[in-house]
mmCIF file of C-alpha atoms and ligand atoms in Angstrom:
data_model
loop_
_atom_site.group_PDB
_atom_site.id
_atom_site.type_symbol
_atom_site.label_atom_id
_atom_site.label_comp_id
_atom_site.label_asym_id
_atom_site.label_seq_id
_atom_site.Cartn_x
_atom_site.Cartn_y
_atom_site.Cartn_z
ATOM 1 C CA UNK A 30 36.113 0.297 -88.348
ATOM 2 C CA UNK A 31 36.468 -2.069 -91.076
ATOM 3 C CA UNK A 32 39.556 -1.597 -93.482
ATOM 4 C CA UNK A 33 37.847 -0.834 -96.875
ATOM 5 C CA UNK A 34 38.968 -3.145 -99.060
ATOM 6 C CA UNK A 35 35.678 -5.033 -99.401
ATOM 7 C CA UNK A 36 36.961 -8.145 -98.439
ATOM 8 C CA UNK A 37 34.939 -10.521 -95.700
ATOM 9 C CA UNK A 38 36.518 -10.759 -92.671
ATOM 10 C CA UNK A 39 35.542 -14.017 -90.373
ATOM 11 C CA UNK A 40 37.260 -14.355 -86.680
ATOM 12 C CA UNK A 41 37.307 -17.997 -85.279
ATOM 13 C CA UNK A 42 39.120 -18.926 -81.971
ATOM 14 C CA UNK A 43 42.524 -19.024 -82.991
ATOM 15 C CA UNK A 44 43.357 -22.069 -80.586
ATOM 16 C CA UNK A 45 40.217 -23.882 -78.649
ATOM 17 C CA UNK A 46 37.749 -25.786 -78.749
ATOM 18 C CA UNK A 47 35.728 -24.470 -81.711
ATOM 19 C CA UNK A 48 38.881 -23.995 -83.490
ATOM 20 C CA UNK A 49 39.715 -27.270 -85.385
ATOM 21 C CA UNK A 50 35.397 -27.756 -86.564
ATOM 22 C CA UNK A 51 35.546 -23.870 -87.172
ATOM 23 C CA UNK A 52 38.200 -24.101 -89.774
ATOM 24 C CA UNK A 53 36.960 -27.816 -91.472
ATOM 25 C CA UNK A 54 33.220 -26.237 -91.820
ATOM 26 C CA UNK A 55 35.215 -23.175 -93.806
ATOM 27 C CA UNK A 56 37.331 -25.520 -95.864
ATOM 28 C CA UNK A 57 34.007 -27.738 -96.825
ATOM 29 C CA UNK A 58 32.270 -24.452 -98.155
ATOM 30 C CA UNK A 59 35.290 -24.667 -101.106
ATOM 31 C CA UNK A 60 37.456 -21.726 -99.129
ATOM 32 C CA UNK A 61 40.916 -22.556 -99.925
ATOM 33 C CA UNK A 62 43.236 -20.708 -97.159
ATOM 34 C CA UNK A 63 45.836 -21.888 -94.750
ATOM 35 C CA UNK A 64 45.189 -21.065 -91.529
ATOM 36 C CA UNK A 65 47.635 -19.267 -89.131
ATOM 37 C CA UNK A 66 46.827 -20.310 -86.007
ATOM 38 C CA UNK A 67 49.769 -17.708 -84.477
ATOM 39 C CA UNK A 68 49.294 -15.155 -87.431
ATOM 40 C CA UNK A 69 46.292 -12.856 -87.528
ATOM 41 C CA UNK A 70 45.074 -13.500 -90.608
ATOM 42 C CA UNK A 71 44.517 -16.254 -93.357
ATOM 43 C CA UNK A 72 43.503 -14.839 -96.307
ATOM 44 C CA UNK A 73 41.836 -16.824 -98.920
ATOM 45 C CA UNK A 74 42.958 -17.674 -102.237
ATOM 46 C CA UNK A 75 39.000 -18.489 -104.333
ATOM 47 C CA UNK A 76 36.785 -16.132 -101.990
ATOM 48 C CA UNK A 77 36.822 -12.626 -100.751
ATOM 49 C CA UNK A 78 37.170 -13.574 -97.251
ATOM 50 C CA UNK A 79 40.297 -13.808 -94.652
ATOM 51 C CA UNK A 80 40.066 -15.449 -91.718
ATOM 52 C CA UNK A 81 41.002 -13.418 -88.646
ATOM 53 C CA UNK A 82 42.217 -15.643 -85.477
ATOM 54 C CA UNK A 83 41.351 -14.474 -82.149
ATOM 55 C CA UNK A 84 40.777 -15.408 -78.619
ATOM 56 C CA UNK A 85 36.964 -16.403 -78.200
ATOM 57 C CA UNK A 86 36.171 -13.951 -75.364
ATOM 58 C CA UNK A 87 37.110 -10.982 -77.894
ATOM 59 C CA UNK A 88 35.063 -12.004 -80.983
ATOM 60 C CA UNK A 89 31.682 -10.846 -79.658
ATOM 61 C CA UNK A 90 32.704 -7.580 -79.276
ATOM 62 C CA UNK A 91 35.061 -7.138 -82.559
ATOM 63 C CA UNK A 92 32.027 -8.140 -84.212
ATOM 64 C CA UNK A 93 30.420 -5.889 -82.386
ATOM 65 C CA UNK A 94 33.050 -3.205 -83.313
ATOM 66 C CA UNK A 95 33.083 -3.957 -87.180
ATOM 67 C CA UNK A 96 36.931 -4.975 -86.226
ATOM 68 C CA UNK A 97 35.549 -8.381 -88.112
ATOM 69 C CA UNK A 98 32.235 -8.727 -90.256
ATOM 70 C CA UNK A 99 31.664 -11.895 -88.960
ATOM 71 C CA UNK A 100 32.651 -14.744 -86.272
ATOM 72 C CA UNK A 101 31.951 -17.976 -84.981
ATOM 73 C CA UNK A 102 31.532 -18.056 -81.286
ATOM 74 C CA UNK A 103 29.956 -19.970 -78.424
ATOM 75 C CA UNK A 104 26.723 -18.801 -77.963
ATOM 76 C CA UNK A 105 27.473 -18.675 -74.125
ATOM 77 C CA UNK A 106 30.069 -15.662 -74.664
ATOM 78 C CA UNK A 107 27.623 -13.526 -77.201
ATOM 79 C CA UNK A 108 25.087 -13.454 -74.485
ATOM 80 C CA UNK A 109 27.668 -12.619 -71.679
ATOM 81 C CA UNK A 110 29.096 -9.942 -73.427
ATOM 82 C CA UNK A 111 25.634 -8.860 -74.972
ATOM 83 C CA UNK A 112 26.939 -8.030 -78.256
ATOM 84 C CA UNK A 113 24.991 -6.268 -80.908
ATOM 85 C CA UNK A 114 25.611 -8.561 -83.758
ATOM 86 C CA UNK A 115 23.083 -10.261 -86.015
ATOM 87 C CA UNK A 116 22.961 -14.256 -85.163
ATOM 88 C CA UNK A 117 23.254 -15.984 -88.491
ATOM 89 C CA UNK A 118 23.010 -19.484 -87.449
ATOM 90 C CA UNK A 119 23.663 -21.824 -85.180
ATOM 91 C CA UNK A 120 26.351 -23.986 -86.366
ATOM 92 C CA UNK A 121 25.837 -27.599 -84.637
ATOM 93 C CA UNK A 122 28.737 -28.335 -82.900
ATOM 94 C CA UNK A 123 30.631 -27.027 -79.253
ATOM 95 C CA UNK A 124 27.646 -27.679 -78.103
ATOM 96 C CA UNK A 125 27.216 -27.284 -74.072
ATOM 97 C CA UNK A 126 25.779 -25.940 -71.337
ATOM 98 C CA UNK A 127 26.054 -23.280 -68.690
ATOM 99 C CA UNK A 128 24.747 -24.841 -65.109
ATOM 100 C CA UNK A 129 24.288 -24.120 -61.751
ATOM 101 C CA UNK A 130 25.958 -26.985 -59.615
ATOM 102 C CA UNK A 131 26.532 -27.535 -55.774
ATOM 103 C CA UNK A 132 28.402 -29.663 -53.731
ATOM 104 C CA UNK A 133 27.355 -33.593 -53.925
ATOM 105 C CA UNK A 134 26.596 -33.331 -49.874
ATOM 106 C CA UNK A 135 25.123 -30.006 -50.316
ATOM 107 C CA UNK A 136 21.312 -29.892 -48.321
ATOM 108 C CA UNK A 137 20.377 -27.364 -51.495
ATOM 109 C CA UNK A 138 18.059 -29.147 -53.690
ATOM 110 C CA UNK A 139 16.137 -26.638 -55.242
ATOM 111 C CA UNK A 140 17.100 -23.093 -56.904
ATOM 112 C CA UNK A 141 14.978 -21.779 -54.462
ATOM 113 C CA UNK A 142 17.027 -22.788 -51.520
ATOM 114 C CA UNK A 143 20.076 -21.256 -53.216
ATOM 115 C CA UNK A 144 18.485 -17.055 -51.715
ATOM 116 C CA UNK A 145 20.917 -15.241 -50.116
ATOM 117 C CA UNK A 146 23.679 -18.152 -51.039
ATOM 118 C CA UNK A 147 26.982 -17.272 -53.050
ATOM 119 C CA UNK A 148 27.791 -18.634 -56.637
ATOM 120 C CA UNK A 149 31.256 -18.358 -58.136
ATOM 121 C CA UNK A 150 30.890 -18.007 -61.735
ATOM 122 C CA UNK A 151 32.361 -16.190 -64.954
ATOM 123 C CA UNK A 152 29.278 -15.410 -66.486
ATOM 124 C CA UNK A 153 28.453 -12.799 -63.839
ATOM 125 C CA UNK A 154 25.931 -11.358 -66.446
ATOM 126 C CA UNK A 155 24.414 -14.418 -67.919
ATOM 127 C CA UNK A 156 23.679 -15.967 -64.124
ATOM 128 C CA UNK A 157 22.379 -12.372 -63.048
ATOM 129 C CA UNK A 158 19.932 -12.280 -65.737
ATOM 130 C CA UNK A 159 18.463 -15.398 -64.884
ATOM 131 C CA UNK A 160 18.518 -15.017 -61.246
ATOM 132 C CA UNK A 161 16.186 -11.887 -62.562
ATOM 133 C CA UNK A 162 13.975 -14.168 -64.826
ATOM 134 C CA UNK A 163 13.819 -16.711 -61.770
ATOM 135 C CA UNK A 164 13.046 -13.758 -59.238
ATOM 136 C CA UNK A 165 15.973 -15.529 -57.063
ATOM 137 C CA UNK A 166 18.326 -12.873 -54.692
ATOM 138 C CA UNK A 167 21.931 -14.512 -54.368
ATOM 139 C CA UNK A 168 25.199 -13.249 -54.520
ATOM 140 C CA UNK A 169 27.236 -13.742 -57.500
ATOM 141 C CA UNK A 170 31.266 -14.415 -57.079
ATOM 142 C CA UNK A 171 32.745 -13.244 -60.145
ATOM 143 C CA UNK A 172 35.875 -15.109 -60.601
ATOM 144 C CA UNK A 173 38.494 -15.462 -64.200
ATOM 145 C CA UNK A 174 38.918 -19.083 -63.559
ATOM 146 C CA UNK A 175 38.803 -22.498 -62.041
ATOM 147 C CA UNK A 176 35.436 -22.181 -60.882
ATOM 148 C CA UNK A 177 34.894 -25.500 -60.258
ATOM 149 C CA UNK A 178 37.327 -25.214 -57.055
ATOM 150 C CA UNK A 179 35.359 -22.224 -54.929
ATOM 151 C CA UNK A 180 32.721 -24.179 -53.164
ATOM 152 C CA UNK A 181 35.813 -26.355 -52.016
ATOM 153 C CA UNK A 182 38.054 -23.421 -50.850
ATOM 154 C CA UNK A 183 34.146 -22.065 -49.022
ATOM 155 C CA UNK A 184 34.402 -19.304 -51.563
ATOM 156 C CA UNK A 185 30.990 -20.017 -52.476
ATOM 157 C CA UNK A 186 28.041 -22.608 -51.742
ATOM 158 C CA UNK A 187 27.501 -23.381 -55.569
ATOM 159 C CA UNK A 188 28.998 -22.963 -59.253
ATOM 160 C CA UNK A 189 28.034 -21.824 -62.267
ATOM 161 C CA UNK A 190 29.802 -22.945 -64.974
ATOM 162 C CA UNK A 191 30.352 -24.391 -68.251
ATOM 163 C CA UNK A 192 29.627 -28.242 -68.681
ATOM 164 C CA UNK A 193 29.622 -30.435 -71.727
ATOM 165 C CA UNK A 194 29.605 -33.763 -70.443
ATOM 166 C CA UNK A 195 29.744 -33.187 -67.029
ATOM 167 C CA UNK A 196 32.946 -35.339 -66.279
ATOM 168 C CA UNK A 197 34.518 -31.937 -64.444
ATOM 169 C CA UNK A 198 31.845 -31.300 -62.264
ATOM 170 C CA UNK A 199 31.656 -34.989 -61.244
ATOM 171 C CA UNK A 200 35.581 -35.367 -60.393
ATOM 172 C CA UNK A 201 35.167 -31.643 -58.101
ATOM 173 C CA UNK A 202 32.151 -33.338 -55.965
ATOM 174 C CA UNK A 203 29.650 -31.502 -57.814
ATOM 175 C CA UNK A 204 26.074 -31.634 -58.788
ATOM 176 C CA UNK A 205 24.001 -30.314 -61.392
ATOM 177 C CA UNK A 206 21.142 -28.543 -59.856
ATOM 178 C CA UNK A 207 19.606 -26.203 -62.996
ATOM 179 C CA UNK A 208 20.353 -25.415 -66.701
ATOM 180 C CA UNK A 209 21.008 -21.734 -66.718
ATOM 181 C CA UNK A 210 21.508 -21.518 -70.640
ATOM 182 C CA UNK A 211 22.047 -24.222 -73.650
ATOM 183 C CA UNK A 212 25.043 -23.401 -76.246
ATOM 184 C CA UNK A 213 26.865 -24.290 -78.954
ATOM 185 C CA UNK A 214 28.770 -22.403 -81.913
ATOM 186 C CA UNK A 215 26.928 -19.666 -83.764
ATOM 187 C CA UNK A 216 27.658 -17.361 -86.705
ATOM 188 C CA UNK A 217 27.216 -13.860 -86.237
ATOM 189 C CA UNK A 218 27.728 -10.855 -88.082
ATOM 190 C CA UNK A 219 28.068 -7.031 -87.567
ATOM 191 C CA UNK A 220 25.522 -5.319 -88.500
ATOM 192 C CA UNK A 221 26.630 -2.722 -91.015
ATOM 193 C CA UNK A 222 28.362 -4.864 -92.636
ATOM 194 C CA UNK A 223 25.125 -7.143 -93.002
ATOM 195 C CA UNK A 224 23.280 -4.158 -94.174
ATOM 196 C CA UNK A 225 25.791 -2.828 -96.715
ATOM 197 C CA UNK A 226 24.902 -4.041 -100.580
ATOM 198 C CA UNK A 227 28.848 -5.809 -101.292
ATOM 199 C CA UNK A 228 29.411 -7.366 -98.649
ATOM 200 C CA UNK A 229 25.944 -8.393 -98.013
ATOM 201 C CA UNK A 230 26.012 -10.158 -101.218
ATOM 202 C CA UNK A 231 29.373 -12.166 -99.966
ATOM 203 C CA UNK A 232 27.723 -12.540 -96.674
ATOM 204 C CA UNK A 233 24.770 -14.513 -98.494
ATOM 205 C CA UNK A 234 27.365 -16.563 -100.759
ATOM 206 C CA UNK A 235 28.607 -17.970 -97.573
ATOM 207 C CA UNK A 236 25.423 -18.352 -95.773
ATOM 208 C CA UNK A 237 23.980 -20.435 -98.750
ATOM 209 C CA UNK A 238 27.593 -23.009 -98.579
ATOM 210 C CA UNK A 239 27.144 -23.118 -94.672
ATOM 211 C CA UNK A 240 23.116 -24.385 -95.079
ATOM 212 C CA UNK A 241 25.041 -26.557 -97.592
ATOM 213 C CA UNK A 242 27.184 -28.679 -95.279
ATOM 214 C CA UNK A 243 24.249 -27.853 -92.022
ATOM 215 C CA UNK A 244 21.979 -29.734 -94.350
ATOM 216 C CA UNK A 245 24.408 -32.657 -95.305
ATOM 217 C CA UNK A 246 25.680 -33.686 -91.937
ATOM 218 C CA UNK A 247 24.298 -36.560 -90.502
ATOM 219 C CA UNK A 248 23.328 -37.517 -93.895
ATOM 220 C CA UNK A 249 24.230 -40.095 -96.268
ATOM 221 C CA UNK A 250 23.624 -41.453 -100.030
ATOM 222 C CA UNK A 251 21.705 -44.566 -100.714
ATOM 223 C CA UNK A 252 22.022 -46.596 -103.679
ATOM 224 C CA UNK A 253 20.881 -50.173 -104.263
ATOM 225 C CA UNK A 254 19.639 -52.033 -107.178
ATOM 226 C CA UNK A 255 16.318 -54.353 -106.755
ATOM 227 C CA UNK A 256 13.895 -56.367 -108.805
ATOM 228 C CA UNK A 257 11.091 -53.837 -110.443
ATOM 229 C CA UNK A 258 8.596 -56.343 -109.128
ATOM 230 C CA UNK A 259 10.090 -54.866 -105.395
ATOM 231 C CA UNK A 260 9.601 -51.261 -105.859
ATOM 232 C CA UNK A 261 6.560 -50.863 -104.143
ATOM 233 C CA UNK A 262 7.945 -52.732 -101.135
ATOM 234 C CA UNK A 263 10.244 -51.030 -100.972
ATOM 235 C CA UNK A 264 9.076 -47.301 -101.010
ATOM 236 C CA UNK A 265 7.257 -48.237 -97.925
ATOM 237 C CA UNK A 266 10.619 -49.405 -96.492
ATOM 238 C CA UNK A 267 11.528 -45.343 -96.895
ATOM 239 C CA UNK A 268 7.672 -43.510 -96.033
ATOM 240 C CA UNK A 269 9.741 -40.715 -94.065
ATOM 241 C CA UNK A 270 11.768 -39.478 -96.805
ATOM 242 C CA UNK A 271 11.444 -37.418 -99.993
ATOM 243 C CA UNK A 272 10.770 -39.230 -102.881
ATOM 244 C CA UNK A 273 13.607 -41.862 -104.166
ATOM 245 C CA UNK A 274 14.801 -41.528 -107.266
ATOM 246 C CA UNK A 275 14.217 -44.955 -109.712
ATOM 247 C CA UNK A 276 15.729 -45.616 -112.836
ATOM 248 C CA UNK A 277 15.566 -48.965 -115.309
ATOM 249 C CA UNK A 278 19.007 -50.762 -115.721
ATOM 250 C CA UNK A 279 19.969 -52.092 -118.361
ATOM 251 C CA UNK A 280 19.076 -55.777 -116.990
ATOM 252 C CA UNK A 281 15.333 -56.608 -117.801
ATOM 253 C CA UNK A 282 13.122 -55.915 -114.468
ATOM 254 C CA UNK A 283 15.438 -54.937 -113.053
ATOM 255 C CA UNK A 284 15.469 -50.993 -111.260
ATOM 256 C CA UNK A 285 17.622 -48.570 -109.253
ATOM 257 C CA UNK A 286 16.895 -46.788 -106.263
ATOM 258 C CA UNK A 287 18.311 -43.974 -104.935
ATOM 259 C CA UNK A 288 17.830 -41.620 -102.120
ATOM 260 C CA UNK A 289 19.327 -39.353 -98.854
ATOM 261 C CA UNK A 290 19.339 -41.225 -95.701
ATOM 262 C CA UNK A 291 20.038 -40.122 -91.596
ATOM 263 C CA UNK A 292 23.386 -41.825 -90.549
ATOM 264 C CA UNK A 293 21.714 -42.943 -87.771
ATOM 265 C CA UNK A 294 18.933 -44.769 -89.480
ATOM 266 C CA UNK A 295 20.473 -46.440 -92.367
ATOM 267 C CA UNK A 296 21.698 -50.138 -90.766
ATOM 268 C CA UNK A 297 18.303 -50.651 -90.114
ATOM 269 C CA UNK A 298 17.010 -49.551 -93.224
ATOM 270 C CA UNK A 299 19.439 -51.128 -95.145
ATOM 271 C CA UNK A 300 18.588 -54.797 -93.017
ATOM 272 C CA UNK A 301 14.868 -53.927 -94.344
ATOM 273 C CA UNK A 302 15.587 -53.084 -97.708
ATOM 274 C CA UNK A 303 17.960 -56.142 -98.468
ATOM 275 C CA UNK A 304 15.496 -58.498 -97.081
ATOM 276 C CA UNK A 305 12.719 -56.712 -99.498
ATOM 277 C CA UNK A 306 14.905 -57.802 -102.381
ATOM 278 C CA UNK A 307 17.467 -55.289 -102.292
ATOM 279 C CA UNK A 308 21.384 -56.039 -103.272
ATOM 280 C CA UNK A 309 24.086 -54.172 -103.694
ATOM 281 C CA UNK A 310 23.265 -51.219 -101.267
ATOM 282 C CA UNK A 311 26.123 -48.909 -101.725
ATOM 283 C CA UNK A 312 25.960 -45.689 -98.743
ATOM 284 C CA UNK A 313 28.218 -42.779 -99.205
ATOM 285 C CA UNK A 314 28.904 -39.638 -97.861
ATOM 286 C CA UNK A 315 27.577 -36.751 -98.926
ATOM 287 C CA UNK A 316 29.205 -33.127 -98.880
ATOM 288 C CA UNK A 317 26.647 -30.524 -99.462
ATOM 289 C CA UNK A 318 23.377 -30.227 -100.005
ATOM 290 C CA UNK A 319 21.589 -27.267 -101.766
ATOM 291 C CA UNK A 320 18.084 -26.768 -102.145
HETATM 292 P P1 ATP B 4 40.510 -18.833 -75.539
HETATM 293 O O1 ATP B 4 41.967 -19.059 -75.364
HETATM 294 O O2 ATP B 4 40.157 -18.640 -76.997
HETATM 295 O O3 ATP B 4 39.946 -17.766 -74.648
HETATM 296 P P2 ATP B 4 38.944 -20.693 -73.866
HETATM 297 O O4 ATP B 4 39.783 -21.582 -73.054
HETATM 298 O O5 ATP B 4 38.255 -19.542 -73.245
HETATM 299 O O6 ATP B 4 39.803 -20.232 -75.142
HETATM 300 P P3 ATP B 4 37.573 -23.056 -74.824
HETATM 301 O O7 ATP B 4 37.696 -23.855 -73.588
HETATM 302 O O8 ATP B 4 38.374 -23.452 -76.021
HETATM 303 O O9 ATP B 4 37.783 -21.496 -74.568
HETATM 304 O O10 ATP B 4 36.018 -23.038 -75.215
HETATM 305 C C1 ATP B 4 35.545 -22.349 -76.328
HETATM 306 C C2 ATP B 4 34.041 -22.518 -76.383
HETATM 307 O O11 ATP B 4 33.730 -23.893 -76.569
HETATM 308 C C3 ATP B 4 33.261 -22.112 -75.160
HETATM 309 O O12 ATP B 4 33.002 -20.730 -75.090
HETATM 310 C C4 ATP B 4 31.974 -22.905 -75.335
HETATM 311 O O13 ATP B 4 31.101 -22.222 -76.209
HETATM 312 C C5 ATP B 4 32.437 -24.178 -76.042
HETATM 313 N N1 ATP B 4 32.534 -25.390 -75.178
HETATM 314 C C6 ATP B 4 32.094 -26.613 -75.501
HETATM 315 N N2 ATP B 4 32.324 -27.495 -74.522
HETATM 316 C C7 ATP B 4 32.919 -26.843 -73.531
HETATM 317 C C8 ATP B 4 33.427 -27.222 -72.238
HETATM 318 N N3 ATP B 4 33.346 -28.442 -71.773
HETATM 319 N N4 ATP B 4 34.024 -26.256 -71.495
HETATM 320 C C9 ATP B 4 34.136 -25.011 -71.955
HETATM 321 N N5 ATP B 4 33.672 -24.610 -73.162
HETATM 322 C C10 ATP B 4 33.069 -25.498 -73.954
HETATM 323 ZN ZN1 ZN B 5 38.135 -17.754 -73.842
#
């Protein structure tokens, strides 16, 4: 149960892959803590949350458990371990997949011609569920580790495993034959704790600074000033996005323009813009956005 002193508490993966993004996302929603990677919790000093640091494979299930209110965890291991938490949201980063691969020689080109076959995996669960969905007999290996080796030691005829960009499977012999399930990090919550008025209230504090810095990334802030004769030019320049914002300067004609652009449009845009009349196009970042 959770200790009562009305205090969040969040588990991340105290040493992983989801760790390092985990803990910056935290710190750019204003929580000031120090984490303790080896120590079980970091409280923090501006919020009523502590951050709890676990192993991933246990944080479905303390969540779960009410051991933590919330966590951030691959969704990959919620589904194995079909917790009962509440998802949150997905957070936009360890993202991967879980895939069904075979040897590069292998005759098998089809999940169909996988029936009767063995697959090693560790999400024994996961890969029975869709066998189900895919009405597909085959017998699943469950194994704790190094997957990627038991169509090699003829411990099974295919794999499925975890892949992000599919450098592992290549350097093993293996190919990707079917996605079984796409992942990345998620924020989840317990229940009770999402149902109960304090901590529900906290629980929506946080959510709000998370949508926050969701809704920044990627983005940046445009400024530039321009000629007022260019304005209308230039909105066209920017049809996708929300209304710019345009202000006089103090230099007669002359105008202002700002506005929120994607990072991965805004060379191009700014090429456009500056040969519209455009000059002195200053982009920065941006840390939050609430709306
Ligand atoms: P722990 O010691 O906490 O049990 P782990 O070794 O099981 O750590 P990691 O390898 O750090 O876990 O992976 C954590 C999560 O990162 C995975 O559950 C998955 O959601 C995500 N992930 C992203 N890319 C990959 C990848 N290439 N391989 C494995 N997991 C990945
Ligand atoms: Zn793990």
């Amino acid at each position: 149960m959770i200790a009562g002193n009305g205090r969040l508490k969040i588990a991340i993966q105290k040493s992983g892959r989801l760790t390092d993004e985990s803990v910056e996302l935290l710190r750019k929603c204003g929580f000031d803590f120090e984490f303790q990677r080896h120590g079980l919790y970091s409280p923090c000093r501006n919020f009523d949350i502590d951050l709890l640091a676990l192993r991933d494979d246990d944080i479905p299930e303390y969540v779960q458990d009410g051991v933590a209110d919330l966590g951030i965890v691959g969704e990959n291991l919620v589904r194995e371990r079909n917790a009962k938490v509440k998802h949150l949201t997905r957070l936009g980063y360890g993202h991967c997949k879980l895939i069904i691969s075979v040897p590069a020689k292998s005759k098998v080109t089809t999940l169909e011609k996988l029936k009767d076959k063995r697959i090693a995996t560790t999400y024994p669960v996961t890969l029975k569920h869709f066998l189900r969905t895919n009405k597909m007999k085959a017998d699943i290996v469950e194994l704790s580790g190094a997957v990627e080796l038991a169509p090699a030691l003829d411990v099974a005829d295919a794999i499925c495993d975890i892949v992000s960009t599919g450098t592992t499977l290549r350097v093993n012999g293996l190919k990707p034959l079917t996605t079984v399930l796409e992942s990345q990090a998620v924020l989840i919550s317990n229940p009770t704790s999402y149902g109960g008025e304090k901590k529900r209230e906290l629980i929506e504090r946080l959510m709000i600074r998370i949508s926050g810095c969701l809704q920044a990334r990627g983005k940046r802030y445009m400024m530039m000033n321009a000629p007022a004769a260019s304005i209308e030019r230039l909105k066209k320049i920017l049809p996708s996005l929300k209304s710019p914002t345009i202000v006089p300067l103090a230099e007669k004609d002359m105008i202002a323009l700002h506005t929120v652009v994607g990072e991965d449009e805004f060379w191009d845009l700014m090429e456009k813009l500056k040969k519209n009349g455009a000059r002195d196009i200053v982009v920065v970042p941006i840390e939050t956005i609430i709306t």
